[in-house]
Coordinates of C-alpha atoms and ligand atoms in Angstrom, one line a residue:
M24 CA 136.8 21.6 187.7
R25 CA 140.5 22.3 187.8
P26 CA 141.8 25.9 186.9
R27 CA 143.9 26.1 183.9
R28 CA 147.7 26.9 184.0
G29 CA 148.3 30.7 184.1
L30 CA 144.7 31.7 185.2
D31 CA 143.7 32.8 188.6
P32 CA 141.7 30.0 190.2
G33 CA 139.5 32.5 192.2
S34 CA 138.3 34.3 189.0
V35 CA 137.6 31.0 187.4
W36 CA 135.5 29.9 190.2
A37 CA 133.7 33.2 190.3
Q38 CA 133.0 33.1 186.7
R39 CA 131.7 29.6 187.2
L40 CA 129.5 30.7 189.9
R41 CA 128.0 33.5 187.9
Q42 CA 127.3 31.1 185.2
L43 CA 125.5 28.9 187.6
E44 CA 123.6 31.7 189.0
Q45 CA 122.5 32.8 185.6
Q46 CA 121.4 29.2 184.8
L47 CA 119.5 29.1 188.1
R48 CA 117.8 32.3 187.3
A49 CA 116.8 31.1 183.9
K50 CA 115.5 28.0 185.4
E51 CA 113.6 29.9 187.9
E52 CA 112.1 32.1 185.3
R53 CA 111.2 29.0 183.3
I54 CA 109.5 27.5 186.3
V55 CA 107.5 30.7 186.8
V56 CA 106.4 30.5 183.1
L57 CA 105.6 26.9 183.4
E58 CA 103.7 27.5 186.6
T59 CA 101.7 30.2 184.9
E60 CA 101.1 28.0 181.9
N61 CA 100.1 25.3 184.4
A62 CA 97.7 27.6 186.2
A63 CA 96.2 28.6 182.8
L64 CA 95.8 25.0 181.9
H65 CA 94.2 24.2 185.2
L66 CA 91.8 27.0 184.5
K67 CA 91.1 25.7 181.0
L68 CA 90.7 22.2 182.5
A69 CA 88.3 23.4 185.0
E70 CA 86.5 25.3 182.3
Y71 CA 86.3 22.1 180.1
Q72 CA 85.4 20.0 183.0
G73 CA 82.5 22.4 183.6
L74 CA 81.6 22.2 179.9
A75 CA 81.8 18.4 179.9
G76 CA 79.6 18.4 183.0
R77 CA 77.0 20.5 181.2
S78 CA 77.3 18.4 178.0
T79 CA 76.8 15.2 180.0
N80 CA 73.7 16.7 181.5
E81 CA 72.5 17.7 178.1
V82 CA 73.2 14.3 176.7
L83 CA 71.4 12.7 179.6
Q84 CA 68.5 15.0 179.0
L85 CA 68.6 14.2 175.3
Y86 CA 68.7 10.5 176.1
A87 CA 65.8 10.9 178.4
A88 CA 63.8 12.9 175.8
R89 CA 64.6 10.2 173.1
G90 CA 63.6 7.4 175.3
G91 CA 60.2 9.1 175.8
Q92 CA 59.8 9.6 172.1
Q93 CA 60.6 6.0 171.4
K94 CA 58.2 5.0 174.1
L95 CA 55.5 7.0 172.4
Q96 CA 56.3 5.6 169.0
R97 CA 56.3 2.1 170.4
S98 CA 53.0 2.5 171.9
S99 CA 51.4 3.7 168.6
L100 CA 53.0 0.8 166.8
V101 CA 51.7 -1.5 169.4
T102 CA 48.2 -0.1 168.8
Q103 CA 48.6 -0.5 165.1
L104 CA 49.8 -4.0 165.6
H105 CA 46.9 -4.7 167.9
R106 CA 44.5 -3.5 165.3
A107 CA 46.2 -5.6 162.6
I108 CA 46.2 -8.6 164.9
K109 CA 42.5 -8.0 165.6
R110 CA 41.8 -7.8 161.9
L111 CA 43.9 -10.9 161.3
K112 CA 42.0 -12.7 164.0
Q113 CA 38.8 -11.7 162.3
D114 CA 40.1 -12.9 159.0
L115 CA 41.3 -16.0 160.5
K116 CA 38.0 -16.6 162.1
S117 CA 36.1 -16.1 158.8
L118 CA 38.7 -18.2 157.1
H119 CA 38.2 -20.9 159.6
S120 CA 34.5 -20.8 159.2
F121 CA 34.9 -20.8 155.4
A122 CA 37.3 -23.8 155.8
L123 CA 34.8 -25.5 157.9
E124 CA 32.1 -24.8 155.3
L125 CA 34.4 -26.1 152.6
S126 CA 35.2 -29.2 154.4
K127 CA 31.6 -29.8 155.1
E128 CA 30.8 -29.3 151.5
F129 CA 33.7 -31.4 150.5
R130 CA 32.5 -34.2 152.7
R131 CA 29.0 -33.9 151.3
Q132 CA 30.3 -33.9 147.8
S133 CA 32.7 -36.8 148.4
K134 CA 29.8 -38.7 149.8
T135 CA 27.7 -38.0 146.7
C136 CA 30.7 -38.9 144.5
L137 CA 31.3 -42.0 146.5
Y138 CA 27.7 -43.0 146.0
Q139 CA 28.0 -42.2 142.3
V140 CA 31.2 -44.2 142.0
L141 CA 29.6 -47.1 143.9
A142 CA 26.6 -46.9 141.6
A143 CA 28.9 -46.7 138.5
V144 CA 31.0 -49.7 139.7
Q145 CA 27.8 -51.6 140.2
G146 CA 26.7 -50.5 136.8
V147 CA 30.0 -51.5 135.3
Q148 CA 29.8 -54.9 137.0
L149 CA 26.2 -55.3 135.6
Q150 CA 27.4 -54.2 132.2
N151 CA 30.4 -56.6 132.4
E152 CA 28.0 -59.4 133.2
A153 CA 25.7 -58.3 130.4
M154 CA 28.7 -58.0 128.1
Q155 CA 29.9 -61.5 129.0
M156 CA 26.4 -62.7 128.3
F157 CA 26.4 -60.8 125.0
Q158 CA 29.8 -62.2 124.2
I159 CA 28.5 -65.7 124.8
K160 CA 25.4 -64.9 122.7
A161 CA 27.6 -63.2 120.0
F162 CA 29.9 -66.2 119.9
D163 CA 26.8 -68.5 119.6
L164 CA 25.4 -66.2 116.9
E165 CA 28.8 -66.1 115.1
Q166 CA 28.9 -69.8 115.1
S167 CA 25.3 -70.1 113.9
L168 CA 26.1 -67.4 111.3
Q169 CA 29.1 -69.3 110.2
E170 CA 27.0 -72.5 109.9
V171 CA 24.3 -70.6 108.1
T172 CA 26.9 -69.0 105.8
E173 CA 28.4 -72.4 105.1
R174 CA 24.9 -73.7 104.5
Y175 CA 24.1 -70.6 102.4
E176 CA 27.3 -71.1 100.4
K177 CA 26.4 -74.8 99.8
E178 CA 22.9 -73.9 98.9
K179 CA 24.1 -71.2 96.7
Q180 CA 26.5 -73.6 94.9
K181 CA 23.6 -76.0 94.6
R182 CA 21.4 -73.3 93.3
R183 CA 24.1 -72.1 90.9
A184 CA 24.6 -75.7 89.7
L185 CA 20.8 -76.1 89.2
H186 CA 20.6 -72.7 87.6
N187 CA 23.5 -73.7 85.3
S188 CA 21.7 -76.9 84.4
L189 CA 18.6 -74.9 83.7
V190 CA 20.6 -72.4 81.6
E191 CA 22.1 -75.5 79.8
L192 CA 18.7 -77.0 79.2
R193 CA 17.0 -73.8 78.1
G194 CA 20.1 -72.8 76.1
N195 CA 20.1 -69.5 78.0
I196 CA 22.9 -67.0 77.3
R197 CA 25.0 -66.7 80.4
V198 CA 25.7 -63.1 81.4
H199 CA 28.5 -62.1 83.7
C200 CA 28.9 -58.5 84.6
R201 CA 32.2 -56.8 85.5
I202 CA 32.3 -53.3 87.0
R203 CA 35.7 -51.7 86.5
P204 CA 37.2 -49.4 89.0
L205 CA 36.9 -45.6 88.7
L206 CA 39.9 -44.4 86.7
P207 CA 41.7 -41.0 86.4
F208 CA 40.2 -40.4 82.9
D209 CA 36.7 -40.7 84.4
D210 CA 37.1 -37.1 85.7
A211 CA 37.5 -35.6 82.3
A212 CA 34.1 -34.7 80.8
G213 CA 33.0 -34.5 77.2
H214 CA 33.1 -31.0 75.8
L215 CA 29.4 -31.0 75.1
I216 CA 28.5 -31.5 78.8
S217 CA 27.5 -28.5 80.9
Q218 CA 29.8 -27.4 83.7
D219 CA 27.4 -28.0 86.6
R220 CA 26.9 -31.6 85.4
Q221 CA 30.6 -32.2 85.4
R222 CA 30.9 -31.9 89.2
N223 CA 29.3 -35.3 89.9
F224 CA 30.8 -37.1 86.9
S225 CA 33.4 -39.1 88.9
E226 CA 30.8 -40.1 91.5
K227 CA 30.4 -43.9 91.6
V228 CA 26.9 -45.0 90.8
A229 CA 27.3 -48.7 89.8
Y230 CA 28.2 -51.3 92.5
A231 CA 28.3 -55.0 92.9
A232 CA 25.7 -55.5 95.6
D233 CA 26.7 -59.2 95.8
D234 CA 28.2 -61.6 93.4
E235 CA 25.0 -61.9 91.4
T236 CA 23.5 -58.4 91.7
V237 CA 24.4 -55.0 90.2
L238 CA 23.1 -52.0 92.1
V239 CA 22.8 -48.7 90.2
K240 CA 22.0 -45.4 91.9
C241 CA 20.0 -43.5 89.3
N242 CA 20.2 -39.9 90.4
R243 CA 19.5 -37.9 87.2
P244 CA 19.3 -34.2 87.6
G245 CA 15.7 -33.2 88.2
H246 CA 14.6 -36.7 89.2
A247 CA 14.3 -38.4 92.5
S248 CA 17.1 -40.8 93.2
I249 CA 16.2 -44.5 92.5
N250 CA 18.2 -47.6 93.1
K251 CA 17.9 -50.2 90.4
T252 CA 19.1 -53.8 90.6
F253 CA 20.1 -56.3 87.9
Q254 CA 20.7 -60.0 88.4
F255 CA 23.3 -61.9 86.4
E256 CA 25.0 -65.3 86.6
R257 CA 28.0 -63.6 88.2
V258 CA 28.9 -60.0 89.1
Y259 CA 32.5 -58.9 89.6
N260 CA 33.2 -55.8 91.8
D261 CA 35.9 -53.3 90.8
S262 CA 38.6 -55.1 92.9
E263 CA 38.1 -58.5 91.4
S264 CA 41.1 -59.7 89.5
Q265 CA 41.6 -61.1 86.0
D266 CA 42.2 -64.5 87.8
A267 CA 38.7 -64.3 89.4
V268 CA 37.1 -63.5 86.1
F269 CA 38.9 -66.3 84.3
A270 CA 38.1 -68.8 87.0
D271 CA 34.4 -68.6 86.1
V272 CA 35.2 -68.9 82.4
A273 CA 37.5 -71.9 82.6
P274 CA 34.8 -74.6 82.9
L275 CA 33.5 -73.5 79.5
L276 CA 36.9 -74.6 78.0
T277 CA 36.4 -78.1 79.5
S278 CA 33.1 -78.1 77.7
L279 CA 34.9 -77.0 74.5
L280 CA 37.1 -80.1 74.6
D281 CA 34.1 -82.2 75.5
G282 CA 32.6 -81.2 72.1
Y283 CA 30.6 -78.0 72.6
N284 CA 31.1 -74.8 70.7
V285 CA 31.8 -71.9 73.0
C286 CA 31.6 -68.2 72.5
I287 CA 32.7 -65.6 75.0
M288 CA 31.8 -62.1 74.1
A289 CA 32.6 -58.8 75.8
Y290 CA 29.9 -56.2 75.6
G291 CA 29.8 -52.6 77.0
Q292 CA 30.2 -49.0 76.2
T293 CA 33.5 -47.5 75.1
G294 CA 36.2 -47.5 77.8
S295 CA 34.3 -49.9 80.1
G296 CA 37.0 -52.6 80.1
K297 CA 36.1 -55.0 77.4
T298 CA 39.6 -55.2 75.8
Y299 CA 41.2 -55.2 79.3
T300 CA 38.9 -58.2 80.2
M301 CA 39.4 -60.1 76.9
L302 CA 43.1 -59.3 76.2
G303 CA 44.7 -57.5 79.1
P304 CA 46.1 -54.0 79.7
Q305 CA 47.5 -52.1 76.8
V306 CA 50.9 -50.3 77.1
E307 CA 50.9 -47.3 74.8
G308 CA 48.3 -49.0 72.7
N309 CA 50.1 -52.3 72.4
F310 CA 49.5 -55.6 74.3
A311 CA 52.3 -56.9 76.3
F312 CA 51.1 -60.5 76.6
T313 CA 54.2 -61.2 78.5
I314 CA 54.0 -64.4 80.5
E315 CA 56.0 -62.6 83.3
D316 CA 52.9 -60.4 84.0
E317 CA 50.5 -63.3 83.9
S318 CA 48.2 -61.9 86.6
E319 CA 47.1 -59.1 84.2
L320 CA 46.4 -61.3 81.2
G321 CA 42.9 -61.3 79.9
I322 CA 40.5 -64.1 78.9
I323 CA 41.9 -64.7 75.4
P324 CA 45.5 -65.5 76.3
R325 CA 44.4 -67.4 79.4
A326 CA 41.8 -69.4 77.5
T327 CA 44.4 -70.4 75.0
Q328 CA 46.8 -71.5 77.7
E329 CA 44.0 -73.5 79.3
V330 CA 43.0 -75.1 76.0
F331 CA 46.6 -76.2 75.4
R332 CA 46.9 -77.5 78.9
L333 CA 43.7 -79.5 78.5
I334 CA 44.9 -80.8 75.2
S335 CA 48.3 -81.9 76.7
E336 CA 46.3 -84.2 79.0
K337 CA 44.8 -86.0 75.9
P338 CA 46.5 -88.7 73.8
P339 CA 49.2 -87.0 71.6
G340 CA 48.2 -86.2 68.0
S341 CA 44.5 -86.5 68.6
Y342 CA 43.8 -82.8 68.6
W343 CA 45.1 -79.8 66.7
V344 CA 44.3 -76.1 66.9
E345 CA 43.8 -73.5 64.3
V346 CA 43.4 -69.8 64.8
S347 CA 41.7 -67.1 62.8
V348 CA 41.5 -63.4 63.7
V349 CA 39.0 -61.1 62.0
E350 CA 37.7 -57.6 62.7
V351 CA 34.4 -56.2 61.7
Y352 CA 35.0 -52.6 60.9
N353 CA 32.4 -50.3 59.3
N354 CA 30.3 -53.3 58.6
E355 CA 33.1 -55.0 56.6
I356 CA 34.9 -58.2 57.6
F357 CA 38.7 -58.1 57.6
D358 CA 41.0 -61.1 57.8
L359 CA 43.8 -60.0 60.1
L360 CA 46.0 -63.0 59.5
A361 CA 46.1 -62.8 55.7
K362 CA 49.6 -62.7 54.2
D363 CA 50.9 -61.0 51.1
S364 CA 53.3 -62.8 48.7
Y365 CA 56.3 -61.9 51.0
G366 CA 54.6 -63.6 54.0
K367 CA 53.8 -60.2 55.6
V368 CA 50.5 -60.1 57.5
F369 CA 48.1 -57.5 56.1
S370 CA 44.4 -56.9 56.5
I371 CA 42.2 -58.2 53.7
K372 CA 38.5 -57.8 53.2
R373 CA 36.5 -61.0 53.3
D374 CA 32.8 -61.8 53.1
V375 CA 30.5 -63.8 55.3
V376 CA 28.1 -66.2 53.6
T377 CA 25.3 -68.6 54.7
T378 CA 25.9 -72.2 53.7
R379 CA 23.3 -74.5 52.4
E380 CA 22.9 -75.9 55.9
G381 CA 22.2 -72.4 57.2
K382 CA 25.5 -71.9 58.9
S383 CA 27.6 -68.8 58.5
D384 CA 31.0 -69.2 56.9
V385 CA 33.8 -66.8 55.8
P386 CA 35.3 -68.3 52.6
L387 CA 39.1 -67.9 52.2
L388 CA 39.6 -66.9 55.8
T389 CA 43.1 -67.6 57.0
H390 CA 43.3 -70.3 59.7
E391 CA 46.8 -70.7 61.1
T392 CA 47.7 -73.9 62.9
V393 CA 49.3 -73.3 66.3
E394 CA 51.0 -75.8 68.6
N395 CA 51.1 -73.8 71.8
A396 CA 49.9 -70.6 73.5
S397 CA 53.0 -68.6 72.6
E398 CA 52.5 -69.2 68.9
F399 CA 48.9 -68.3 69.3
L400 CA 49.7 -65.1 71.1
H401 CA 52.4 -64.2 68.6
L402 CA 49.8 -64.4 65.8
V403 CA 47.1 -62.6 67.7
K404 CA 49.5 -59.8 68.5
K405 CA 50.3 -59.5 64.8
G406 CA 46.6 -59.3 63.9
L407 CA 45.9 -56.8 66.7
Q408 CA 48.5 -54.4 65.2
L409 CA 46.2 -54.2 62.2
R410 CA 43.1 -53.6 64.3
V411 CA 41.6 -50.1 64.0
R412 CA 41.9 -47.9 67.1
H413 CA 41.4 -44.2 67.5
P414 CA 41.5 -41.9 70.5
T415 CA 38.1 -40.5 71.7
L416 CA 37.4 -38.1 74.5
V417 CA 36.4 -41.1 76.6
H418 CA 39.2 -43.5 75.8
A419 CA 42.6 -42.8 74.3
H420 CA 43.0 -46.3 72.7
S421 CA 39.4 -47.0 71.7
S422 CA 38.9 -50.0 69.5
R423 CA 36.8 -49.0 66.5
S424 CA 36.1 -52.5 65.4
H425 CA 34.7 -55.8 66.7
L426 CA 37.4 -58.3 67.1
V427 CA 36.6 -62.1 66.7
V428 CA 39.4 -64.5 67.5
T429 CA 38.5 -68.1 66.8
L430 CA 40.2 -71.2 67.9
T431 CA 39.1 -74.2 66.0
I432 CA 39.9 -77.5 67.7
T433 CA 39.9 -80.6 65.5
T434 CA 39.6 -83.9 67.3
I435 CA 40.2 -87.2 65.6
V436 CA 37.6 -89.7 66.6
F437 CA 37.7 -93.4 66.0
G438 CA 34.6 -95.5 66.1
D439 CA 31.1 -95.9 64.7
N440 CA 29.0 -93.6 66.8
F441 CA 29.4 -90.3 65.0
G442 CA 27.2 -87.4 64.9
T443 CA 25.8 -85.9 61.8
S444 CA 26.6 -82.2 62.1
W445 CA 27.5 -80.2 59.0
E446 CA 31.0 -79.4 60.3
D447 CA 31.7 -83.0 61.3
E448 CA 30.4 -84.3 58.0
Q449 CA 32.6 -81.8 56.0
A450 CA 35.6 -82.5 58.1
S451 CA 35.1 -86.2 57.8
Q452 CA 34.7 -86.0 54.0
R453 CA 37.8 -83.9 53.8
L454 CA 39.7 -86.3 55.9
N455 CA 38.6 -89.4 53.9
K456 CA 39.3 -87.6 50.6
D457 CA 42.7 -86.2 51.6
V458 CA 44.1 -89.0 53.5
S459 CA 42.9 -92.5 53.4
C460 CA 45.2 -93.8 56.1
T461 CA 47.8 -91.2 57.1
F462 CA 47.3 -87.7 58.5
P463 CA 49.7 -85.3 56.9
Q464 CA 52.5 -83.7 58.9
K465 CA 51.5 -80.2 59.8
T466 CA 52.7 -77.5 57.5
R467 CA 53.7 -74.2 59.0
D468 CA 51.6 -71.9 56.9
S469 CA 48.7 -74.1 56.5
K470 CA 45.6 -72.2 55.4
S471 CA 42.1 -73.2 56.1
A472 CA 40.9 -76.4 57.6
S473 CA 41.4 -78.3 54.4
S474 CA 45.2 -78.0 54.6
S475 CA 45.6 -78.5 58.3
G476 CA 47.2 -81.5 59.7
T477 CA 47.9 -83.2 63.0
S478 CA 50.9 -82.1 65.0
S479 CA 52.2 -85.7 64.6
P480 CA 51.3 -88.3 62.0
V481 CA 48.8 -90.8 63.1
Q482 CA 48.7 -94.1 61.2
V483 CA 45.3 -95.6 60.9
E484 CA 43.8 -98.6 59.2
A485 CA 42.0 -97.6 56.0
T486 CA 39.1 -99.7 57.0
E487 CA 38.8 -98.1 60.4
K488 CA 36.1 -95.4 60.6
I489 CA 37.8 -92.1 61.3
K490 CA 36.2 -88.8 61.8
Q491 CA 37.3 -85.3 62.6
V492 CA 35.2 -83.4 65.0
K493 CA 35.5 -79.7 65.1
T494 CA 34.7 -77.5 68.0
R495 CA 35.0 -73.8 68.0
L496 CA 35.9 -71.2 70.6
Q497 CA 35.0 -67.7 69.6
L498 CA 36.4 -64.9 71.6
V499 CA 34.8 -61.6 70.8
D500 CA 35.9 -58.1 71.9
L501 CA 33.0 -56.0 70.6
A502 CA 33.6 -52.3 69.9
G503 CA 32.1 -50.1 72.5
S504 CA 28.7 -48.6 72.2
E505 CA 29.0 -44.9 72.7
C506 CA 27.2 -41.6 73.1
V507 CA 28.5 -39.4 70.3
G508 CA 28.2 -36.3 72.4
M509 CA 30.4 -37.7 75.1
S510 CA 33.1 -39.3 72.9
G511 CA 33.4 -36.1 70.9
V512 CA 34.0 -37.9 67.6
T513 CA 33.5 -36.1 64.2
G514 CA 34.1 -36.9 60.6
A515 CA 35.4 -40.5 59.8
A516 CA 35.3 -41.4 63.5
L517 CA 31.6 -40.4 63.7
R518 CA 30.9 -42.7 60.7
E519 CA 32.8 -45.5 62.6
T520 CA 30.7 -44.8 65.7
S521 CA 27.5 -44.9 63.8
F522 CA 28.5 -48.3 62.3
I523 CA 29.5 -49.6 65.8
N524 CA 26.2 -48.5 67.3
R525 CA 24.2 -49.9 64.4
S526 CA 25.9 -53.3 64.5
L527 CA 25.3 -53.4 68.3
S528 CA 21.7 -52.6 67.9
A529 CA 21.5 -55.3 65.2
L530 CA 22.9 -57.7 67.8
A531 CA 20.2 -56.6 70.3
D532 CA 17.5 -57.1 67.6
V533 CA 18.8 -60.6 66.9
L534 CA 18.6 -61.4 70.6
G535 CA 15.1 -59.9 70.8
A536 CA 13.9 -62.0 67.8
I537 CA 15.4 -65.2 69.3
A538 CA 13.9 -64.4 72.7
E539 CA 10.5 -63.8 71.2
Q540 CA 11.0 -67.0 69.1
R541 CA 10.2 -65.1 65.9
S542 CA 10.3 -67.1 62.7
H543 CA 12.7 -64.7 61.2
V544 CA 15.9 -63.7 63.0
P545 CA 17.6 -60.7 61.3
Y546 CA 21.1 -62.1 61.4
R547 CA 21.9 -60.5 58.0
N548 CA 21.1 -57.0 59.1
S549 CA 24.8 -56.6 60.0
K550 CA 28.0 -58.4 59.2
L551 CA 28.6 -58.8 62.9
T552 CA 25.4 -60.7 63.6
H553 CA 25.9 -62.7 60.4
L554 CA 29.4 -63.7 61.4
L555 CA 28.3 -64.6 65.0
Q556 CA 25.1 -66.3 63.9
D557 CA 26.1 -69.8 64.9
S558 CA 27.3 -68.7 68.3
V559 CA 24.4 -66.3 69.1
G560 CA 21.6 -68.3 67.7
G561 CA 23.0 -71.7 67.3
D562 CA 24.1 -74.5 69.6
A563 CA 27.1 -72.8 71.2
K564 CA 27.5 -72.1 74.9
L565 CA 27.4 -68.4 74.9
L566 CA 28.8 -66.2 77.7
V567 CA 28.3 -62.4 77.5
M568 CA 30.8 -60.5 79.6
L569 CA 29.1 -57.3 80.3
C570 CA 31.5 -54.5 81.1
I571 CA 30.4 -51.5 83.1
S572 CA 32.0 -48.1 83.9
P573 CA 30.9 -47.2 87.4
G574 CA 30.8 -43.4 87.1
Q575 CA 27.8 -41.1 87.0
K576 CA 29.1 -39.8 83.7
Y577 CA 28.3 -43.1 82.0
L578 CA 25.0 -43.8 83.7
T579 CA 22.9 -43.8 80.5
E580 CA 25.3 -46.1 78.7
S581 CA 25.6 -48.4 81.7
M582 CA 21.8 -48.7 82.0
Q583 CA 21.7 -49.5 78.3
S584 CA 24.4 -52.2 78.7
L585 CA 22.6 -53.7 81.8
G586 CA 19.4 -53.7 79.8
F587 CA 21.1 -55.5 77.0
G588 CA 22.5 -58.1 79.5
T589 CA 19.1 -58.6 81.1
R590 CA 17.5 -59.2 77.7
A591 CA 20.3 -61.6 76.7
R592 CA 19.6 -63.7 79.8
Q593 CA 16.0 -64.1 78.8
V594 CA 17.0 -65.7 75.4
Q595 CA 16.2 -69.4 75.3
R596 CA 17.8 -71.2 72.4
G597 CA 17.3 -74.8 73.4
Q598 CA 20.0 -77.0 74.8
A599 CA 23.6 -76.6 73.5
K600 CA 24.4 -79.4 71.1
K601 CA 27.4 -81.5 71.8
K602 CA 29.5 -83.0 69.0
N603 CA 29.9 -86.8 69.2
F604 CA 32.9 -87.7 71.1
P605 CA 34.0 -91.2 72.1
M606 CA 34.7 -90.6 75.8
P607 CA 33.1 -87.4 77.0
S608 CA 34.2 -85.9 80.3
K609 CA 31.7 -84.2 82.5
A610 CA 30.4 -81.0 80.8
K611 CA 30.3 -77.9 83.0
Ligands
ATP723 N1 39.1 -54.0 85.8 C1 40.0 -53.0 85.4 N2 41.0 -52.7 86.3 C2 41.9 -51.7 85.9 N3 41.9 -51.0 84.8 C3 40.9 -51.3 83.9 C4 39.9 -52.3 84.2 N4 39.1 -52.3 83.2 C5 39.5 -51.4 82.3 N5 40.6 -50.8 82.7 C6 41.3 -49.7 82.1 O1 40.4 -48.8 81.5 C7 40.8 -48.4 80.2 C8 39.7 -48.7 79.2 O2 39.6 -50.1 79.1 P1 39.4 -50.9 77.7 O3 40.5 -50.5 76.7 O4 39.4 -52.3 78.1 O5 38.0 -50.4 77.3 P2 37.1 -50.9 76.1 O6 35.8 -51.2 76.7 O7 37.7 -52.0 75.4 O8 37.0 -49.6 75.2 P3 36.7 -49.4 73.7 O9 35.4 -50.0 73.4 O10 36.7 -47.9 73.5 O11 37.9 -50.1 73.0 C9 42.1 -49.0 79.9 O12 43.1 -48.1 80.3 C10 42.1 -50.2 80.9 O13 43.5 -50.6 81.2

């Protein structure tokens, strides 16, 4: 350091020295303080070190104490574990022995099962062998059954043919029986029937046991149930179609063209299916007769079609067909094809008379000539619109009259070998009187046989012997017999019912008299029997189509109808008489 100008250098240096001395003293004091602090810190350090030493010992002691405790705990755990293990071992042991037992049992049972399975397998094998043997036997049996069935069918056909021949020879009335299905209205009961009887009403009690046997379960309240059987030429079950019914009727139509009179008559209680069988189903009380629904057509439309088919196979012009439609209502005969002066069809009363030859005849009855089945159906439909029908509790469209549709077939026969029946004679006389050598052209509204003509003119030599032979197909839909209580009719309908029942019992009386070969047959007791006299008692082939309602409700009426059919079968009228025809085909 250099002294500044004007100042004494010695004092500067002295000052400087003092300053330094002061600084030195301060430093020394500071050192002393620091040394003191240092000593104090040392002391504290020593103190803390002592403390740390003690703490370490304590920690060590604590560690040592904890280790002991843990040891203790571990040893008690070990003991517990030991115990548990011991128990487990015991359990294991018992499980093991149980498992051993089980496996032993299992093996024992498996063995038993195995034996059983083996036995079953052997059994099955034996059964299979037996089954195979049975199958072979069954096959053999089936074959023999088929052979027997075929033989049976052949024998049955032979028997039927023989039976038919016998029926022909004895002039028996053939009886076919049709059991209709149960229908919804069978559930409804007449109002006079007690409630507890209504329950079983719809139960079916009449069955076709086979195609010749009717089985009726007669379980009347308070009586033991009895099964009764009735045999007929043919029995139709409730599923048999109109086709099946007609198939058995068709051969009679061949007979018709071969020269036999034929009558097919439906008999049964109200609602049993007579009109359905004879005409077909009614739609709201009208007959459809539509050819589109041919499967439902009844015997009358089918028979007409068949007659015209058979005629179409004959020489043209040699046959012509007339139709008459009458109803017997309240014991009066009504002509349903009569026309008023305007040509409108209306019902007119006619009478039935017995001719000198003992035949029945309805004078002035309208006979319309028809050329085909459609014309015939058109006329019948018109006539049916006039037929009396009323609803009853049993049947909504019940016919209250007997309907008789007659087809008269006139055949022109040339030759010497003529028969001498009354109809033939009359026809012949008419022909010889009216036309000596030419048959007149058919007129549309020709009435009665006297004004009928051939469908085409036939020229014949005046010298040649000509004869008309008439055969008649009568198709009868009888009114239904009925129990007044069940049909619930009153007033005029009750009167109708009593006429219906009386005429049907007159029919039964007539059959009874013929069956017993009584000298007097009471044909004239009713207009119905008088009208049908020639068919029922004469030489016609007569088929009664018995119609049966299958329900319990109609049991009494069904039994009555079956009784009627059985009695009818017993009637022997002598062989049906055939009109003289030049070239007969085989009669059925
Ligand atoms: N075989 C059948 N299959 C189906 N329905 C049938 C059969 N027979 C009858 N019916 C039905 O039963 C009802 C009564 O039949 P239908 O009119 O022919 O009785 P009915 O004996 O002529 O009675 P009624 O004497 O009172 O005139 C009709 O509705 C008819 O369609």
